[in-house]
Amino acid sequence: MSSNDGIQIPSRLPLLLTDEGVLLPGSTMRISVDTPRNMQLVKSRLLKGTSLKSTIIGVIPNTKDPEHDNQELPSLHSIGTAGLAVQVVGSNWPKPHYTLLITGLCRFRVAQMLKERPFVVAEVEQLDKLEQYTEGQELDGELGELAQRFYQDAVQLVGMLDMSVPVVAKLRRLLDSLPRETLPDVLASMIRTSNKEKLQVLDAVDLEERFKRALPLLTRQIEGLKLLQKTRKPRPDDDKRVLVVRKGGVFPGHQFSLDEEGEDEDGDDMAVLDKKVKEAGMPEHALRVCLKELKRLKKMPQSMPEYALTRSYVELMVELPWNKSTTDCLDIRAARVLLDNDHYAMEKLKKRVLEYLAVRQLKSALKGPILCFVGPPGVGKTSVGRSIARTLGREFHRIALGGVCDQSDIRGHRRTYVGSMPGRIINGLKTVGVNNPVFLLDEVDKLGKSLQGDPAAALLEVLDPEQNHSFTDHYLNVSFDLSQVLFIATANTTATIPPALLDRMEVLQVPGYTQEEKVEIAHRHLIPHQLEQHGLTPQQLQIPHHTTLDIITKYTREAGVRSLERKIGAICRAVAVKVAEGHKSPKVEQPSAQQGERKVDESLRESEMAAPPEMPIVIDPMALKDILGPPLFEMEVSERLTLPGVAIGLAWTPLGGEIMFVEASRMEGEGQLTLTGQLGDVMKESAHLAISWLRSNAKKYQLTNLTGGPDPLEGTDIHLHFPAGAVTKDGPSAGVTIVTCLASLFSGRLVRSDVAMTGEITLRGLVLPVGGIKDKVLAAHRAGLRRVILPKRNEKDLEEIPAPVRAELDFVAASSLSDVLNAAFDGGFPITTNPLPHPHVTSKL
């Protein structure tokens, strides 16, 4: 490849197609390679080749020609640059690619395309000679004058830089040592030019033409810098730092790149940021860390990836409310009035908030309590948290935890990760801007768990009053005081909350509403809200109390009021249609001389037809049925208890209390017990307990089988079914209901149709206490039942039931199954004191 008079490139060159920029002879350029052809060229020639010849490739720009968009091989520029691959770096992120460092050698022209697959290879014609330049070589004539002028402008450009910077001084010496013929290519690649302008320099094969095309670019750069110096504020040595000089490569020794810096505001930004850090009021340990990061930031170039991360961290530290807080409103009377106006009922929650205010009056430095509102959906747990914040005069922030399965959502990510950010707690504090807000942790019972950690375990530190004064977020990496934050968690059930987390919270039960409470809530809050949402007024729509009660009993069956609000919204929409139709009165045009009387008559007739309805529109039962359709829930209790073997139990669900029917039937068989209805293990065991107790007391209660024998299971199969088979059921509280159902089946007597019951049983016939009494009693009241049988040890729970409900129900406290059976049947359940022996059994003394 070498000769005595110069260096020749190979006549056949693999071509690297690029649209990132233009490589000029004498410059060094980094090129990203990710297309199939270019990737194959790197793998086949640069990575496997061992000779110098294999590292010489042709770099040629793509030509954006719309006529060739449909061809597989894009249209190529006719002239390219032969380059030497100095470095090859591979990476798999974000996708497989190579980064090449290529030094330009000379120009070439594509003579003939030899192949396109797997990469492009072409026969080329070398345009520049790579001669061994010697010092003292001069250019004559007009070309020499152009070269001298170009050299002087290049020296002037470099002279505008700070010569105390080593790389600038090296560039100045390099201008004296480089041959003049190379200056247009070298300077054109250094100054700020467009790809189109660089292509013009590349196309200038004639040296004189090359000088003529590059000289205006150099002059424009100098004039721009002079103008920039005049417009900037004068600062010491400011005129020496207008350009940033970056070392870029070698020719064959060295090459540099110059970029305009623009107006330098970094120093001002740092001064402002430094001032904010000192005014943020951070504690000593946080201030020490922040100043250390700020010192690193000042020494760091803006081009470094870590600059943005460090700056974001310092700005977060400045924005956090280290010592900013709001003043609590401690007027208990005003707080009571505000809570009563916002929410009806919920006396226990209101009492707890007023207690907190009273203690805050006596002791100012009080840690924020950690409350957990547990209750069915739609009872106002989230909205009461917002009302508490308004009552205290604090900022409110809601954090939805439903489905969260990554502990980093709570504690944040460490700053070593890409895309790291603080957790929701620190981010919420940044959002509200104070250190004593009300944080609502919504749906804390629906936290998940995954390979990324357990967020419930991460909340242990947040919700522990003895630890949260020094909560450490992984991103922040310094402790933050959360002791003044009032945390309120909401949940539908405590069963799915880890015990350690539940132990850190003060649980307040929020039961469902009674029918009377729902009617009051509807007329105080729901109906006015829906009228406002639908653009109606009380003069246009009225919903009487008895209509609201019909909606509650016949169209909704829930513990909260969400479905009730949706039904009221449906009524408002139907009325809005009537009102809107009534407003569309036709326009009466001015009649002409011929048609005046006829048009007036037609307009009056149309106005009568489109007259608006009489106001207000009152919703009566007939209108309610027309709008909402037939009732969804009819009272079917008495109809389902017309045969022996049916009883009504009470069940608790996260959505509130429900009534539950238990049905039993028997047929000839081998004494087997069949259980259906998606029952859990505990409920199956309750059924076996009930069978065993009834068999052991069959003579006492005169229970017989199909043939009249004393053993109810002899020659008899029993099928016990719990309707709503698609719903999973479990728990011990159905024991007394199963006993009553089977006793009705074996005795042939009907259970009272107005009785519901709950309680756990033992093998000896005792009735044990169960939970969820208030929700269960409210469910019985909604269903229109009048007697409730419950364990005697649950009598204390009746105090939580509203007085109007207690007045309408008859409560029977049972300590044994005998009490249950006597209360469940009309006239009691008779007991045989001296049962006669069975005729087939011989008694022996």
Short mmCIF file of C-alpha atoms in Angstrom, two decimals, residues 548-833:
data_model
loop_
_atom_site.label_atom_id
_atom_site.label_comp_id
_atom_site.label_asym_id
_atom_site.label_seq_id
_atom_site.Cartn_x
_atom_site.Cartn_y
_atom_site.Cartn_z
CA THR A 548 -85.61 8.44 48.73
CA LEU A 549 -86.52 5.60 51.10
CA ASP A 550 -87.89 3.59 48.16
CA ILE A 551 -84.61 4.11 46.28
CA ILE A 552 -82.66 2.90 49.30
CA THR A 553 -84.76 -0.21 49.97
CA LYS A 554 -85.69 -1.28 46.43
CA TYR A 555 -82.83 -0.13 44.20
CA THR A 556 -79.73 -0.28 46.40
CA ARG A 557 -78.44 -2.74 48.96
CA GLU A 558 -75.13 -1.45 50.28
CA ALA A 559 -73.47 -0.20 53.43
CA GLY A 560 -72.38 3.12 51.89
CA VAL A 561 -74.13 5.62 49.65
CA ARG A 562 -72.31 5.38 46.30
CA SER A 563 -75.07 3.44 44.52
CA LEU A 564 -77.63 5.77 46.07
CA GLU A 565 -75.80 8.77 44.60
CA ARG A 566 -75.69 7.09 41.18
CA LYS A 567 -79.46 6.47 41.28
CA ILE A 568 -80.09 10.10 42.21
CA GLY A 569 -77.83 11.12 39.33
CA ALA A 570 -79.93 8.98 36.95
CA ILE A 571 -83.08 10.78 38.13
CA CYS A 572 -81.42 14.17 37.59
CA ARG A 573 -80.42 13.23 34.03
CA ALA A 574 -83.95 12.15 33.19
CA VAL A 575 -85.36 15.41 34.55
CA ALA A 576 -82.66 17.40 32.74
CA VAL A 577 -83.94 15.99 29.44
CA LYS A 578 -87.47 17.20 30.23
CA VAL A 579 -86.26 20.63 31.26
CA ALA A 580 -84.04 20.98 28.17
CA GLU A 581 -86.87 19.99 25.85
CA GLY A 582 -89.09 22.59 27.46
CA HIS A 583 -86.53 25.35 26.84
CA LYS A 584 -86.44 24.79 23.07
CA SER A 585 -89.26 27.20 22.17
CA PRO A 586 -89.41 28.02 18.44
CA LYS A 587 -88.40 31.44 17.13
CA VAL A 588 -91.28 33.56 15.78
CA GLU A 589 -90.18 35.38 12.61
CA GLN A 590 -91.66 38.67 11.49
CA PRO A 591 -94.60 37.78 9.22
CA SER A 592 -94.76 39.08 5.69
CA ALA A 593 -97.76 40.81 4.29
CA GLN A 594 -99.12 37.65 2.62
CA GLN A 595 -98.31 35.01 5.25
CA GLY A 596 -98.43 36.99 8.50
CA GLU A 597 -101.53 35.51 10.09
CA ARG A 598 -100.78 31.92 9.02
CA LYS A 599 -97.19 31.95 10.46
CA VAL A 600 -98.35 33.48 13.74
CA ASP A 601 -100.95 30.73 14.15
CA GLU A 602 -98.38 27.99 13.40
CA SER A 603 -95.88 29.49 15.85
CA LEU A 604 -98.46 29.66 18.60
CA ARG A 605 -99.49 26.06 17.92
CA GLU A 606 -95.84 24.88 18.09
CA SER A 607 -95.28 26.89 21.28
CA GLU A 608 -98.22 25.11 22.90
CA MET A 609 -96.85 21.71 21.85
CA ALA A 610 -93.36 22.49 23.21
CA ALA A 611 -94.53 24.03 26.49
CA PRO A 612 -92.19 23.22 29.39
CA PRO A 613 -93.40 20.81 32.07
CA GLU A 614 -94.92 22.12 35.26
CA MET A 615 -92.31 22.99 37.86
CA PRO A 616 -91.14 21.57 40.13
CA ILE A 617 -91.06 17.98 38.89
CA VAL A 618 -91.85 15.78 41.91
CA ILE A 619 -90.58 12.18 41.76
CA ASP A 620 -93.34 9.85 42.93
CA PRO A 621 -93.25 6.00 42.92
CA MET A 622 -94.63 5.84 39.36
CA ALA A 623 -92.01 8.28 38.04
CA LEU A 624 -89.34 6.39 39.98
CA LYS A 625 -90.28 3.13 38.24
CA ASP A 626 -90.30 4.81 34.82
CA ILE A 627 -86.79 6.23 35.35
CA LEU A 628 -85.01 3.44 37.25
CA GLY A 629 -87.03 0.48 36.00
CA PRO A 630 -88.58 -2.24 38.14
CA PRO A 631 -87.21 -2.65 41.69
CA LEU A 632 -83.96 -4.61 41.90
CA PHE A 633 -84.42 -5.88 45.45
CA GLU A 634 -87.77 -7.14 46.61
CA MET A 635 -88.35 -8.37 50.15
CA GLU A 636 -88.46 -12.11 49.50
CA VAL A 637 -87.75 -13.30 53.04
CA SER A 638 -91.22 -14.54 53.89
CA GLU A 639 -91.60 -16.28 50.51
CA ARG A 640 -88.40 -18.32 50.97
CA LEU A 641 -89.33 -19.58 54.45
CA THR A 642 -92.53 -21.42 53.44
CA LEU A 643 -90.97 -24.89 53.85
CA PRO A 644 -89.10 -26.55 56.71
CA GLY A 645 -85.34 -26.60 56.39
CA VAL A 646 -84.70 -22.90 55.69
CA ALA A 647 -83.16 -20.36 58.07
CA ILE A 648 -81.64 -16.88 57.78
CA GLY A 649 -78.12 -16.14 58.95
CA LEU A 650 -76.11 -12.95 59.12
CA ALA A 651 -72.72 -12.57 57.45
CA TRP A 652 -70.03 -9.89 57.41
CA THR A 653 -68.21 -8.89 54.22
CA PRO A 654 -65.79 -6.06 53.45
CA LEU A 655 -68.73 -4.37 51.72
CA GLY A 656 -70.84 -4.48 54.92
CA GLY A 657 -73.30 -6.90 56.48
CA GLU A 658 -75.50 -9.26 54.46
CA ILE A 659 -78.30 -11.70 55.20
CA MET A 660 -77.60 -15.29 54.16
CA PHE A 661 -80.13 -18.05 53.56
CA VAL A 662 -79.31 -21.63 54.57
CA GLU A 663 -81.34 -24.42 52.93
CA ALA A 664 -81.42 -28.12 53.77
CA SER A 665 -83.17 -31.14 52.31
CA ARG A 666 -83.06 -34.86 53.03
CA MET A 667 -83.62 -37.99 51.03
CA GLU A 668 -83.17 -41.73 51.44
CA GLY A 669 -79.56 -42.73 51.45
CA GLU A 670 -76.65 -43.91 53.55
CA GLY A 671 -76.27 -41.08 56.03
CA GLN A 672 -74.00 -38.84 53.94
CA LEU A 673 -73.74 -35.04 54.34
CA THR A 674 -73.36 -32.93 51.16
CA LEU A 675 -72.29 -29.29 51.43
CA THR A 676 -72.52 -26.86 48.49
CA GLY A 677 -72.15 -23.11 48.02
CA GLN A 678 -68.37 -22.56 47.88
CA LEU A 679 -67.81 -23.08 51.60
CA GLY A 680 -64.53 -22.69 53.43
CA ASP A 681 -63.07 -25.23 55.84
CA VAL A 682 -64.33 -23.42 58.95
CA MET A 683 -67.92 -23.38 57.70
CA LYS A 684 -67.73 -27.07 56.74
CA GLU A 685 -66.58 -27.87 60.26
CA SER A 686 -69.53 -25.87 61.64
CA ALA A 687 -71.90 -28.04 59.57
CA HIS A 688 -70.37 -31.25 60.97
CA LEU A 689 -70.59 -29.80 64.50
CA ALA A 690 -74.29 -29.03 63.97
CA ILE A 691 -75.01 -32.58 62.72
CA SER A 692 -73.18 -34.15 65.66
CA TRP A 693 -74.98 -31.99 68.22
CA LEU A 694 -78.41 -32.68 66.70
CA ARG A 695 -77.76 -36.43 66.56
CA SER A 696 -76.67 -36.48 70.18
CA ASN A 697 -79.80 -34.52 71.24
CA ALA A 698 -82.28 -36.10 68.80
CA LYS A 699 -84.39 -37.78 71.51
CA LYS A 700 -84.41 -34.65 73.66
CA TYR A 701 -85.86 -32.55 70.83
CA GLN A 702 -87.87 -35.36 69.19
CA LEU A 703 -85.92 -35.29 65.94
CA THR A 704 -86.48 -38.25 63.65
CA ASN A 705 -85.37 -39.56 60.28
CA LEU A 706 -87.54 -40.33 57.26
CA THR A 707 -88.74 -43.61 58.81
CA GLY A 708 -89.39 -42.09 62.24
CA GLY A 709 -86.24 -43.50 63.81
CA PRO A 710 -84.35 -41.65 66.56
CA ASP A 711 -81.17 -41.14 64.49
CA PRO A 712 -81.78 -38.33 61.97
CA LEU A 713 -79.05 -39.65 59.65
CA GLU A 714 -80.05 -43.33 59.69
CA GLY A 715 -80.98 -44.24 56.11
CA THR A 716 -81.01 -40.54 55.24
CA ASP A 717 -78.74 -38.29 53.18
CA ILE A 718 -78.59 -34.59 54.05
CA HIS A 719 -77.86 -31.83 51.52
CA LEU A 720 -76.99 -28.46 52.98
CA HIS A 721 -76.80 -25.54 50.54
CA PHE A 722 -75.84 -21.87 50.89
CA PRO A 723 -77.31 -19.86 47.97
CA ALA A 724 -75.24 -17.41 45.89
CA GLY A 725 -72.97 -20.28 44.98
CA ALA A 726 -70.55 -18.06 43.07
CA VAL A 727 -69.57 -16.25 46.28
CA THR A 728 -66.97 -17.86 48.56
CA LYS A 729 -68.16 -18.16 52.15
CA ASP A 730 -66.25 -18.99 55.32
CA GLY A 731 -66.25 -18.29 59.04
CA PRO A 732 -67.66 -19.77 62.25
CA SER A 733 -70.66 -17.45 62.71
CA ALA A 734 -73.03 -19.64 60.66
CA GLY A 735 -73.07 -22.40 63.27
CA VAL A 736 -76.37 -21.44 64.98
CA THR A 737 -78.04 -20.91 61.58
CA ILE A 738 -77.07 -24.42 60.40
CA VAL A 739 -78.39 -25.96 63.65
CA THR A 740 -81.69 -24.09 63.31
CA CYS A 741 -82.03 -25.05 59.64
CA LEU A 742 -81.43 -28.77 60.32
CA ALA A 743 -83.67 -28.73 63.41
CA SER A 744 -86.46 -27.31 61.23
CA LEU A 745 -85.82 -30.04 58.63
CA PHE A 746 -85.80 -32.92 61.15
CA SER A 747 -88.81 -31.65 63.13
CA GLY A 748 -90.90 -30.51 60.15
CA ARG A 749 -91.52 -27.09 61.74
CA LEU A 750 -91.10 -23.71 60.02
CA VAL A 751 -88.60 -21.14 61.23
CA ARG A 752 -90.06 -17.71 61.89
CA SER A 753 -89.78 -15.57 58.74
CA ASP A 754 -88.70 -12.43 60.63
CA VAL A 755 -85.72 -13.98 62.48
CA ALA A 756 -82.03 -13.77 61.62
CA MET A 757 -79.20 -15.15 63.71
CA THR A 758 -75.44 -15.33 64.10
CA GLY A 759 -73.07 -17.12 66.45
CA GLU A 760 -70.45 -19.83 66.74
CA ILE A 761 -71.31 -23.18 68.32
CA THR A 762 -69.46 -25.82 70.29
CA LEU A 763 -69.92 -29.56 70.44
CA ARG A 764 -71.62 -29.16 73.86
CA GLY A 765 -74.19 -26.68 72.54
CA LEU A 766 -72.71 -23.39 73.73
CA VAL A 767 -72.99 -20.23 71.64
CA LEU A 768 -69.74 -18.28 71.35
CA PRO A 769 -69.32 -14.58 70.38
CA VAL A 770 -68.51 -13.42 66.85
CA GLY A 771 -67.50 -10.12 65.23
CA GLY A 772 -69.16 -7.59 62.95
CA ILE A 773 -72.31 -7.33 65.06
CA LYS A 774 -73.20 -3.78 64.04
CA ASP A 775 -72.89 -4.47 60.30
CA LYS A 776 -74.90 -7.67 60.66
CA VAL A 777 -77.68 -5.98 62.65
CA LEU A 778 -77.90 -3.19 60.08
CA ALA A 779 -78.18 -5.80 57.32
CA ALA A 780 -81.09 -7.45 59.16
CA HIS A 781 -82.74 -4.07 59.59
CA ARG A 782 -82.33 -3.29 55.85
CA ALA A 783 -83.95 -6.63 55.01
CA GLY A 784 -87.02 -5.82 57.13
CA LEU A 785 -86.41 -8.48 59.79
CA ARG A 786 -87.65 -7.89 63.33
CA ARG A 787 -85.81 -10.36 65.60
CA VAL A 788 -82.08 -10.94 65.81
CA ILE A 789 -80.54 -13.82 67.76
CA LEU A 790 -76.95 -13.21 68.79
CA PRO A 791 -74.51 -14.61 71.39
CA LYS A 792 -75.00 -13.34 74.92
CA ARG A 793 -71.38 -12.20 75.11
CA ASN A 794 -72.05 -9.87 72.17
CA GLU A 795 -74.65 -7.82 74.06
CA LYS A 796 -72.00 -5.15 74.71
CA ASP A 797 -71.78 -4.53 70.94
CA LEU A 798 -75.42 -3.41 70.82
CA GLU A 799 -74.42 -0.04 72.29
CA GLU A 800 -72.83 0.88 68.92
CA ILE A 801 -76.13 0.41 67.10
CA PRO A 802 -78.16 3.60 66.60
CA ALA A 803 -81.11 3.99 68.94
CA PRO A 804 -83.78 4.09 66.16
CA VAL A 805 -82.58 0.71 64.89
CA ARG A 806 -82.49 -0.81 68.38
CA ALA A 807 -86.05 0.36 68.98
CA GLU A 808 -87.34 -1.45 65.87
CA LEU A 809 -85.59 -4.78 66.52
CA ASP A 810 -86.09 -7.49 69.13
CA PHE A 811 -82.71 -8.83 70.30
CA VAL A 812 -82.41 -12.29 71.85
CA ALA A 813 -79.15 -13.00 73.65
CA ALA A 814 -78.49 -16.76 73.56
CA SER A 815 -75.91 -18.60 75.64
CA SER A 816 -76.84 -22.10 74.41
CA LEU A 817 -78.45 -23.68 71.37
CA SER A 818 -81.62 -24.32 73.41
CA ASP A 819 -82.10 -20.54 73.68
CA VAL A 820 -81.56 -20.23 69.92
CA LEU A 821 -84.15 -22.87 69.03
CA ASN A 822 -86.74 -21.45 71.44
CA ALA A 823 -86.38 -17.99 69.90
CA ALA A 824 -86.32 -19.14 66.27
CA PHE A 825 -89.64 -21.05 66.26
CA ASP A 826 -93.11 -19.83 67.10
CA GLY A 827 -94.09 -21.19 70.50
CA GLY A 828 -90.53 -22.27 71.24
CA PHE A 829 -88.95 -25.63 70.58
CA PRO A 830 -90.38 -28.30 72.96
CA ILE A 831 -88.06 -30.54 74.92
CA THR A 832 -88.96 -34.07 75.98
CA THR A 833 -87.90 -34.44 79.61
#
